[in-house]
mmCIF file of C-alpha atoms and ligand atoms in Angstrom:
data_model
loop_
_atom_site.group_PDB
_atom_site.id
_atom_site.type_symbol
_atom_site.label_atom_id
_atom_site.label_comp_id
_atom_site.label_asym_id
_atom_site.label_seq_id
_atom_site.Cartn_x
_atom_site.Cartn_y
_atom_site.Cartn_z
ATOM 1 C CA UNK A 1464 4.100 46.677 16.362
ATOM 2 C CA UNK A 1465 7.380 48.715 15.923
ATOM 3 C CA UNK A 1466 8.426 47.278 19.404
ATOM 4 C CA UNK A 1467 8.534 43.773 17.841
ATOM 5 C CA UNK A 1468 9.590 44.729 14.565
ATOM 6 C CA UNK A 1469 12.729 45.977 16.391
ATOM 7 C CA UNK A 1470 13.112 42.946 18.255
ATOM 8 C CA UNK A 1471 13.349 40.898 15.475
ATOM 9 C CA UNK A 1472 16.062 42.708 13.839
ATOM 10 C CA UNK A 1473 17.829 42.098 17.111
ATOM 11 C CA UNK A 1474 17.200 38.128 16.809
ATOM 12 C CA UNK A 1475 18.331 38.346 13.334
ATOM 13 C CA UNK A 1476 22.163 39.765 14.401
ATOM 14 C CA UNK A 1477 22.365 37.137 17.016
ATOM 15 C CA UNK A 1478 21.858 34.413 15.039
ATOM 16 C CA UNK A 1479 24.362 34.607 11.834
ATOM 17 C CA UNK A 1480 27.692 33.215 11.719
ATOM 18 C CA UNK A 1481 30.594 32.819 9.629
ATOM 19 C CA UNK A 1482 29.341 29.304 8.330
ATOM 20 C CA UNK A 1483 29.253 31.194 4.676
ATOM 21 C CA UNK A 1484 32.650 32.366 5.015
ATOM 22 C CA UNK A 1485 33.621 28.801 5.393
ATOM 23 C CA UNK A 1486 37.974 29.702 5.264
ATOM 24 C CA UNK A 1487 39.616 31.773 8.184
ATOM 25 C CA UNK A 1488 43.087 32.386 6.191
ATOM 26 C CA UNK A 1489 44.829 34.493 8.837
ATOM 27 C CA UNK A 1490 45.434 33.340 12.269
ATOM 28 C CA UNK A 1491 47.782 32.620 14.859
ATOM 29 C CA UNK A 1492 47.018 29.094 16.346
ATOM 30 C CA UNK A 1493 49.720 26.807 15.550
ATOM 31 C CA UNK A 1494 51.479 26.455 18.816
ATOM 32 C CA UNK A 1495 54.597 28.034 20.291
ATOM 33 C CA UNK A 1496 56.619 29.729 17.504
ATOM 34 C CA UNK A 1497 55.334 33.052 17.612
ATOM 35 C CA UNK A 1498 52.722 35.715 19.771
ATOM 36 C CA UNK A 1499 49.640 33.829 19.334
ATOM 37 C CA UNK A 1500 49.050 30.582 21.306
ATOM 38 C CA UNK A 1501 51.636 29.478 23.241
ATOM 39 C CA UNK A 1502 50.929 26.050 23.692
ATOM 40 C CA UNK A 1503 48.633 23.179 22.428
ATOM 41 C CA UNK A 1504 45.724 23.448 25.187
ATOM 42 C CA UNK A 1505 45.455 27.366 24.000
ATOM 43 C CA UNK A 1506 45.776 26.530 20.256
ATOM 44 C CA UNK A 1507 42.943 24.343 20.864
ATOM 45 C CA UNK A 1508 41.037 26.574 22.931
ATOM 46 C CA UNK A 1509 40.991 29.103 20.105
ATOM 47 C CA UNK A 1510 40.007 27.204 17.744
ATOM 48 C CA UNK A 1511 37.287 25.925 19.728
ATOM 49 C CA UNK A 1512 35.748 29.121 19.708
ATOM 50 C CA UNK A 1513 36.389 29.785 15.931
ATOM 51 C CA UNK A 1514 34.434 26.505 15.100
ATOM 52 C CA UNK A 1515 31.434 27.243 17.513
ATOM 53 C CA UNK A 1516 31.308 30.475 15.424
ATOM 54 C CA UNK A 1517 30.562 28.400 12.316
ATOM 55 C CA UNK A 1518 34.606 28.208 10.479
ATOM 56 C CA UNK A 1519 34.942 25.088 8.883
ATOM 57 C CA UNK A 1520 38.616 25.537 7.853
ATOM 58 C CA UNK A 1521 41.338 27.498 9.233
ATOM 59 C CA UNK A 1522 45.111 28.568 8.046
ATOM 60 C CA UNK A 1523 47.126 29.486 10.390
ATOM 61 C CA UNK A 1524 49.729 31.611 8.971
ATOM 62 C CA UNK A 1525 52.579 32.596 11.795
ATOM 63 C CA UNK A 1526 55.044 35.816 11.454
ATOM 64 C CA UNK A 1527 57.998 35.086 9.222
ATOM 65 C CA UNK A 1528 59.956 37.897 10.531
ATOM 66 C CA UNK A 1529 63.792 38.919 10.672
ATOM 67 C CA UNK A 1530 63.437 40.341 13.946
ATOM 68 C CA UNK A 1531 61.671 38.581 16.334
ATOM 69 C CA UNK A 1532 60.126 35.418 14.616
ATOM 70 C CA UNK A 1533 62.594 33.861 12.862
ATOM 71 C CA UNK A 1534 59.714 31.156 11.401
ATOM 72 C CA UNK A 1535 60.805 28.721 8.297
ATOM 73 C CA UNK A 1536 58.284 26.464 6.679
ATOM 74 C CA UNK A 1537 60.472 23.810 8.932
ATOM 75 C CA UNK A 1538 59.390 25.560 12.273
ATOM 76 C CA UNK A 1539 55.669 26.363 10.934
ATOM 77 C CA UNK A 1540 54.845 22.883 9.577
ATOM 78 C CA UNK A 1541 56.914 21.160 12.609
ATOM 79 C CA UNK A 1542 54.422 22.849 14.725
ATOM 80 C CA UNK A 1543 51.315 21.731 12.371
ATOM 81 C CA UNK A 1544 52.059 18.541 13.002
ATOM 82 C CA UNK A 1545 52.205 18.544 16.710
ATOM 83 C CA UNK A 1546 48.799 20.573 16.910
ATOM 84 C CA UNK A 1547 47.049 18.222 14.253
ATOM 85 C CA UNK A 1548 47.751 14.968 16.912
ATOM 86 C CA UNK A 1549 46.039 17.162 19.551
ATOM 87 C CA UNK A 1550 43.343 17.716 17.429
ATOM 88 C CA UNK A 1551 42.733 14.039 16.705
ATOM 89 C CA UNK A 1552 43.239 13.297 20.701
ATOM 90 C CA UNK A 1553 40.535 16.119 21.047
ATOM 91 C CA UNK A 1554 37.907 14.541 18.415
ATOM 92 C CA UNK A 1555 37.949 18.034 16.977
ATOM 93 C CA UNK A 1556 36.936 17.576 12.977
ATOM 94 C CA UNK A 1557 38.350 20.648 11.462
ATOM 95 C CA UNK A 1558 40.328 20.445 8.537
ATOM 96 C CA UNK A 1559 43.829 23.333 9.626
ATOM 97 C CA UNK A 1560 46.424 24.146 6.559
ATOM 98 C CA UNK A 1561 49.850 26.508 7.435
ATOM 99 C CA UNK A 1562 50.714 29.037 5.076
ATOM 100 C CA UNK A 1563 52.822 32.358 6.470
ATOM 101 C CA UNK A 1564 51.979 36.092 7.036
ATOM 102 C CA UNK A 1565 54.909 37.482 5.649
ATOM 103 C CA UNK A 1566 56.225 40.922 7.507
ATOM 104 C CA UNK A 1567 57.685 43.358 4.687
ATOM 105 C CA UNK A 1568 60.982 44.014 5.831
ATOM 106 C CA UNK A 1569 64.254 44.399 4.459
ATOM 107 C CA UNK A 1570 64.530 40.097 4.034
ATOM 108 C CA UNK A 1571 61.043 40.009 2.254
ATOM 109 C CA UNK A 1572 62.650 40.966 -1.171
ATOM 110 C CA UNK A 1573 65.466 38.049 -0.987
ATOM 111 C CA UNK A 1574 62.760 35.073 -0.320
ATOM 112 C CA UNK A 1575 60.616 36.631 -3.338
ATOM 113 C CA UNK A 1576 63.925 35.936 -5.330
ATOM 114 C CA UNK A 1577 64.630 33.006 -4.042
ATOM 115 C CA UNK A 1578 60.983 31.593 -4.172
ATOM 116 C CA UNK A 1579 60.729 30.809 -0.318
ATOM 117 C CA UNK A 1580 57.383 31.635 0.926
ATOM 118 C CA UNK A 1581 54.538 29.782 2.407
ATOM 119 C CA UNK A 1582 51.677 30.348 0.524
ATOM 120 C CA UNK A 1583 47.752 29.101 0.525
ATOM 121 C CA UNK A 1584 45.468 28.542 -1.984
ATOM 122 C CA UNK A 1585 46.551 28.874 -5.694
ATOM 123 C CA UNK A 1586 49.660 30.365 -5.285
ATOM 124 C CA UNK A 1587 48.152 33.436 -2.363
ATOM 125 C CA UNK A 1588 50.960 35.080 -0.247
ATOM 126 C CA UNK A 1589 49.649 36.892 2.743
ATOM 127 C CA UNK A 1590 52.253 39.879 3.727
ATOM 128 C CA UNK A 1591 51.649 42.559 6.025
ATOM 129 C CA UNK A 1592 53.410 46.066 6.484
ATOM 130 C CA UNK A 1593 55.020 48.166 8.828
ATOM 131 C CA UNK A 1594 52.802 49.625 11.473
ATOM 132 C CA UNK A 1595 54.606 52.810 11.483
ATOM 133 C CA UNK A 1596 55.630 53.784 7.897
ATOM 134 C CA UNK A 1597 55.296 51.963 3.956
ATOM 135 C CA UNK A 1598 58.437 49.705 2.967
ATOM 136 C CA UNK A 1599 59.836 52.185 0.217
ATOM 137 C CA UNK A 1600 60.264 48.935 -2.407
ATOM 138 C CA UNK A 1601 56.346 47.933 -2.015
ATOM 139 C CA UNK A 1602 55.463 48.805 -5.557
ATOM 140 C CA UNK A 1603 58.904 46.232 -7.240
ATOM 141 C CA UNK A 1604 58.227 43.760 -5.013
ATOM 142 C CA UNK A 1605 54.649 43.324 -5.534
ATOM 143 C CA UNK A 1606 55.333 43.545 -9.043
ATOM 144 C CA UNK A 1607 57.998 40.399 -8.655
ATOM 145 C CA UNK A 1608 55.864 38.713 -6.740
ATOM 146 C CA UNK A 1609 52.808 39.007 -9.726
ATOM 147 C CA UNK A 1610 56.100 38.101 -12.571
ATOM 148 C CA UNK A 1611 56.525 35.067 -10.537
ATOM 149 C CA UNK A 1612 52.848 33.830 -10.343
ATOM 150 C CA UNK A 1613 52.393 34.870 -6.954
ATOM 151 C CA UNK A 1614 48.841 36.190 -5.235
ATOM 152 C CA UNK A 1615 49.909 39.003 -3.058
ATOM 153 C CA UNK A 1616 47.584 39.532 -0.373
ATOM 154 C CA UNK A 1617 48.093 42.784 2.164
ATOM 155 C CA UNK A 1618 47.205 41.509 5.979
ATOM 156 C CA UNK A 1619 45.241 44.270 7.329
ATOM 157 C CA UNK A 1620 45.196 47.353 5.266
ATOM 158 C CA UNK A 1621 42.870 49.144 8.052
ATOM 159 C CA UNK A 1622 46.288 48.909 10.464
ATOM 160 C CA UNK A 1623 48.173 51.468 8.856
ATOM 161 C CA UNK A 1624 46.819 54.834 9.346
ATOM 162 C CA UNK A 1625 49.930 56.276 6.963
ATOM 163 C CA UNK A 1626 48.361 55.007 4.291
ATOM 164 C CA UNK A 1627 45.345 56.931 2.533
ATOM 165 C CA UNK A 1628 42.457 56.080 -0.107
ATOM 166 C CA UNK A 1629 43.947 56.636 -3.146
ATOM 167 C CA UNK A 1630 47.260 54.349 -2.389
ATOM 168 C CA UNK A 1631 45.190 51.785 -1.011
ATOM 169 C CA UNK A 1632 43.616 52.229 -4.429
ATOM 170 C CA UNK A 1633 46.583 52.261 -6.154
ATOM 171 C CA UNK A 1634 48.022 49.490 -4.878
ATOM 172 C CA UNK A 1635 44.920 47.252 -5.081
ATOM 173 C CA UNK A 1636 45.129 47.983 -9.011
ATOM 174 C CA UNK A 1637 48.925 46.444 -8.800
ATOM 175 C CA UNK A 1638 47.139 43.368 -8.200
ATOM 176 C CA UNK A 1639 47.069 43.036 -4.559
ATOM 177 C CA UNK A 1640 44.127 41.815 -2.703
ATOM 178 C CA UNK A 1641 43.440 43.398 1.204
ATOM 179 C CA UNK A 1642 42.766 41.113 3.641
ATOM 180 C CA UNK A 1643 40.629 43.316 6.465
ATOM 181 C CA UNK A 1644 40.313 41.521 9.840
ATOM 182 C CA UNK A 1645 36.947 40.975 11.084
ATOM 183 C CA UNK A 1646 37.412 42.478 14.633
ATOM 184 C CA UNK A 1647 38.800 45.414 12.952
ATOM 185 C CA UNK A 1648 35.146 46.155 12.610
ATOM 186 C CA UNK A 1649 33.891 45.307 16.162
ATOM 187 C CA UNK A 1650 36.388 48.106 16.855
ATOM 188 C CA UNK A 1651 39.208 46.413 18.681
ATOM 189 C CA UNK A 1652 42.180 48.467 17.205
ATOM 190 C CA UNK A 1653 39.923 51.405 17.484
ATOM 191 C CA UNK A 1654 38.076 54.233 15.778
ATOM 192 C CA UNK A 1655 40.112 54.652 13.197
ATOM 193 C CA UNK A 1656 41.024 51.235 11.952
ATOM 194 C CA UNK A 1657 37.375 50.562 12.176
ATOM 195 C CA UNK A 1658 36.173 54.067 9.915
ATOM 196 C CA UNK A 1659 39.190 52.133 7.880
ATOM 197 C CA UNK A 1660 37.643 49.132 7.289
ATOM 198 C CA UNK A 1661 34.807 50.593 6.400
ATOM 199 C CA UNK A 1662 35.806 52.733 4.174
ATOM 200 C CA UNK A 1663 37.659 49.891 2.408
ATOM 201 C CA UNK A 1664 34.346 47.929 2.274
ATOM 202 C CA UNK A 1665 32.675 50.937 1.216
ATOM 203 C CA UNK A 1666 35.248 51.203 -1.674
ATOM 204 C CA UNK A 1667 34.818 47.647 -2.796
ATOM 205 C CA UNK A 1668 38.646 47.287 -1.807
ATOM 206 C CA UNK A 1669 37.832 44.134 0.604
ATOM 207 C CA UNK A 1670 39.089 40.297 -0.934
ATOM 208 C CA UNK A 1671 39.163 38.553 2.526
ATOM 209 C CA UNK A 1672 38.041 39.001 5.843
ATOM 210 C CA UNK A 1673 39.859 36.895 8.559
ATOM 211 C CA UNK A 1674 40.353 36.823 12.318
ATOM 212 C CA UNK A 1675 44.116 37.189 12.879
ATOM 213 C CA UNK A 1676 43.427 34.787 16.216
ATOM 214 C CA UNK A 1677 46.240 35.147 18.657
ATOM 215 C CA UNK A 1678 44.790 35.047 21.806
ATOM 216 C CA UNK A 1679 40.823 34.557 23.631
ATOM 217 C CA UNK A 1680 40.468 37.824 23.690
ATOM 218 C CA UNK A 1681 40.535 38.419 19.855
ATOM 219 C CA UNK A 1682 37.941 35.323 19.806
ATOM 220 C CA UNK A 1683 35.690 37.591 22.194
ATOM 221 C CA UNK A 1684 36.008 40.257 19.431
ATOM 222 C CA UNK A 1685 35.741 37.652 16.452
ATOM 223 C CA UNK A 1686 32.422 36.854 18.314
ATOM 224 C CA UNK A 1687 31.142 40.459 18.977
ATOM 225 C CA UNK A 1688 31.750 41.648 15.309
ATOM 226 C CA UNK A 1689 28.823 39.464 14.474
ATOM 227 C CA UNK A 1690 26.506 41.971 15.906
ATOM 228 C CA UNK A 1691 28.170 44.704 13.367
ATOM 229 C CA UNK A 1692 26.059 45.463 9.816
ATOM 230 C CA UNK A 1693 29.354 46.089 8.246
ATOM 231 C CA UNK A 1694 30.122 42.792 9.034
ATOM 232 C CA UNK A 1695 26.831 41.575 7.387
ATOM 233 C CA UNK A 1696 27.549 44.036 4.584
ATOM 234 C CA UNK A 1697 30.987 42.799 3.448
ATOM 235 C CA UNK A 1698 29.674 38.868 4.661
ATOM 236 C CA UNK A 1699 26.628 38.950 2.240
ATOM 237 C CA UNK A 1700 26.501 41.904 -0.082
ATOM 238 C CA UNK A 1701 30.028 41.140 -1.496
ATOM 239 C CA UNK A 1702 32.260 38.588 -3.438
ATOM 240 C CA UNK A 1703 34.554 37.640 -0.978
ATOM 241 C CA UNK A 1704 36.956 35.124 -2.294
ATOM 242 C CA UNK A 1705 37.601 33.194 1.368
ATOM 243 C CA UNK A 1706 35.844 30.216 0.132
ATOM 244 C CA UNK A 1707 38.016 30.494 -2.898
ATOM 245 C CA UNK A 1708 40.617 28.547 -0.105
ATOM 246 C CA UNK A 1709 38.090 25.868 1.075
HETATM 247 FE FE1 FE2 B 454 48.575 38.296 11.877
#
C-alpha cells in the first residue's frame, strides 16, 4: 500500500508544469546581442523547450551593461524583430515582449535620470547586482526609481552570497520586488544559492520566479526544477505576481 502511495507522489512531480505561471519575465533569447543565444536557430531552440514546459509568454530581457553589452532599446528591439519573423516561419504561437535586465553599475544612475530603461509590465524594471560586492548607491537609486513611478525588480537575489537576511529584508521594504530564478532551486549555481532561494521563499521575499534562459543547458535545469517541492511551494502556495505580465 505504502509502495504505491509513494509512487503516486512520484507521478504527481512529473506531471506539473509552469502552465500556471503563464509569464517567463527574465531570459536571454533574443538573438545575438549578448551571452544567451547566439543566433536565431538557438533562440528558437530555447524557446522550444520553454513552451513544451507549459510558458505561454516570454520577455526576453538582454544585459544593458557598460562593459561588455553595450544593449540600447535600438539593439534589443532590432533583434525582436528579426526573431519574431523566425517565429512566424517556424509556426511557433507564442506571444515574446523585450524589456532589459539592467546591471547596477556606475551608468545605471544616469539612465534612471534620464528615464532610459526598458521596462515590462506596468512600469517593472528588472536590475541585477554585482556578483561580487553591493553597488554602494542601491538604497538612492531605488528610491529614484520608486519617485519616478518605476517597479524595481532585483534579478536574482539568491546570486549574491554578500548579501544577508535582514538586507534582503530591508531592501524588499524599499519597495523592491526579488525575482529568484527557477533553476536556482534545481541547484545549478549550487548549495548555497539554492539554501538562498529557499530561504527567500521561506521568508515570503519571492515576487517572480523566472528562468534567466541563455543557453540548453539552463532549459535542462528549467526542466529538472520541476521535480523540486520548493518549486511547487513558491508555484502554488504563494502570490506570485508573473501573471501580473500576461
Ligand atoms: Fe539574466
Amino acid at each position: 500500500m505504502f509502495g504505491l502511495f509513494k509512487k503516486k507522489e512520484q507521478k504527481k512531480h512529473i506531471t506539473f508544469d509552469y502552465s500556471s505561471l503563464m509569464v517567463d519575465m527574465h531570459s536571454h533569447v533574443l538573438p545575438g546581442i549578448d551571452d544567451g543565444a547566439q543566433n536565431t536557430q538557438e533562440s528558437i531552440f530555447l524557446i522550444k523547450r520553454m513552451m513544451e514546459l507549459g510558458i505561454k509568454k516570454i520577455i526576453a530581457t538582454p544585459h544593458i551593461m557598460i562593459d561588455y553589452y553595450k544593449n540600447t532599446p535600438e539593439t534589443i528591439n532590432g533583434a525582436l524583430e528579426i526573431l519574431k519573423e523566425e517565429l512566424v516561419k517556424e509556426k511557433m504561437d507564442i506571444e515574446v515582449q523585450a524589456a532589459a535586465e539592467h546591471y547596477f553599475d556606475e551608468t545605471f544612475e544616469a539612465r534612471v535620470n534620464e528615464e532610459k530603461l526598458m521596462t515590462m509590465g506596468d512600469n517593472y524594471v528588472l536590475f541585477e547586482f554585482s556578483f561580487i560586492n553591493k553597488p554602494p548607491n542601491a538604497i538612492p537609486v531605488i528610491q529614484k526609481l520608486n519617485d519616478l513611478g518605476y517597479k524595481p525588480i532585483l534579478a536574482h537575489p539568491e546570486r549574491y552570497p554578500y548579501m544577508d537576511l535582514d538586507q534582503f529584508k530591508a531592501l524588499h521594504n524599499w519597495g523592491v520586488d526579488f525575482q529568484v530564478n527557477t533553476i536556482s532551486l534545481a541547484g545549478y549555481y549550487g548549495k548555497e544559492s539554492k539554501r538562498l532561494a529557499e530561504e527567500l521563499i521561506d521568508n515570503q521575499l519571492v515576487d517572480f520566479i523566472s528562468s534567466d534562459m541563455h543557453h540548453p543547458r539552463h532549459a535542462q535545469a528549467l526542466k529538472n526544477a520541476l521535480k523540486m517541492p520548493y518549486l511547487e511551494k513558491v508555484m502554488f502556495d504563494y502570490p506570485l505576481k508573473n501573471s501580473l505580465l500576461m
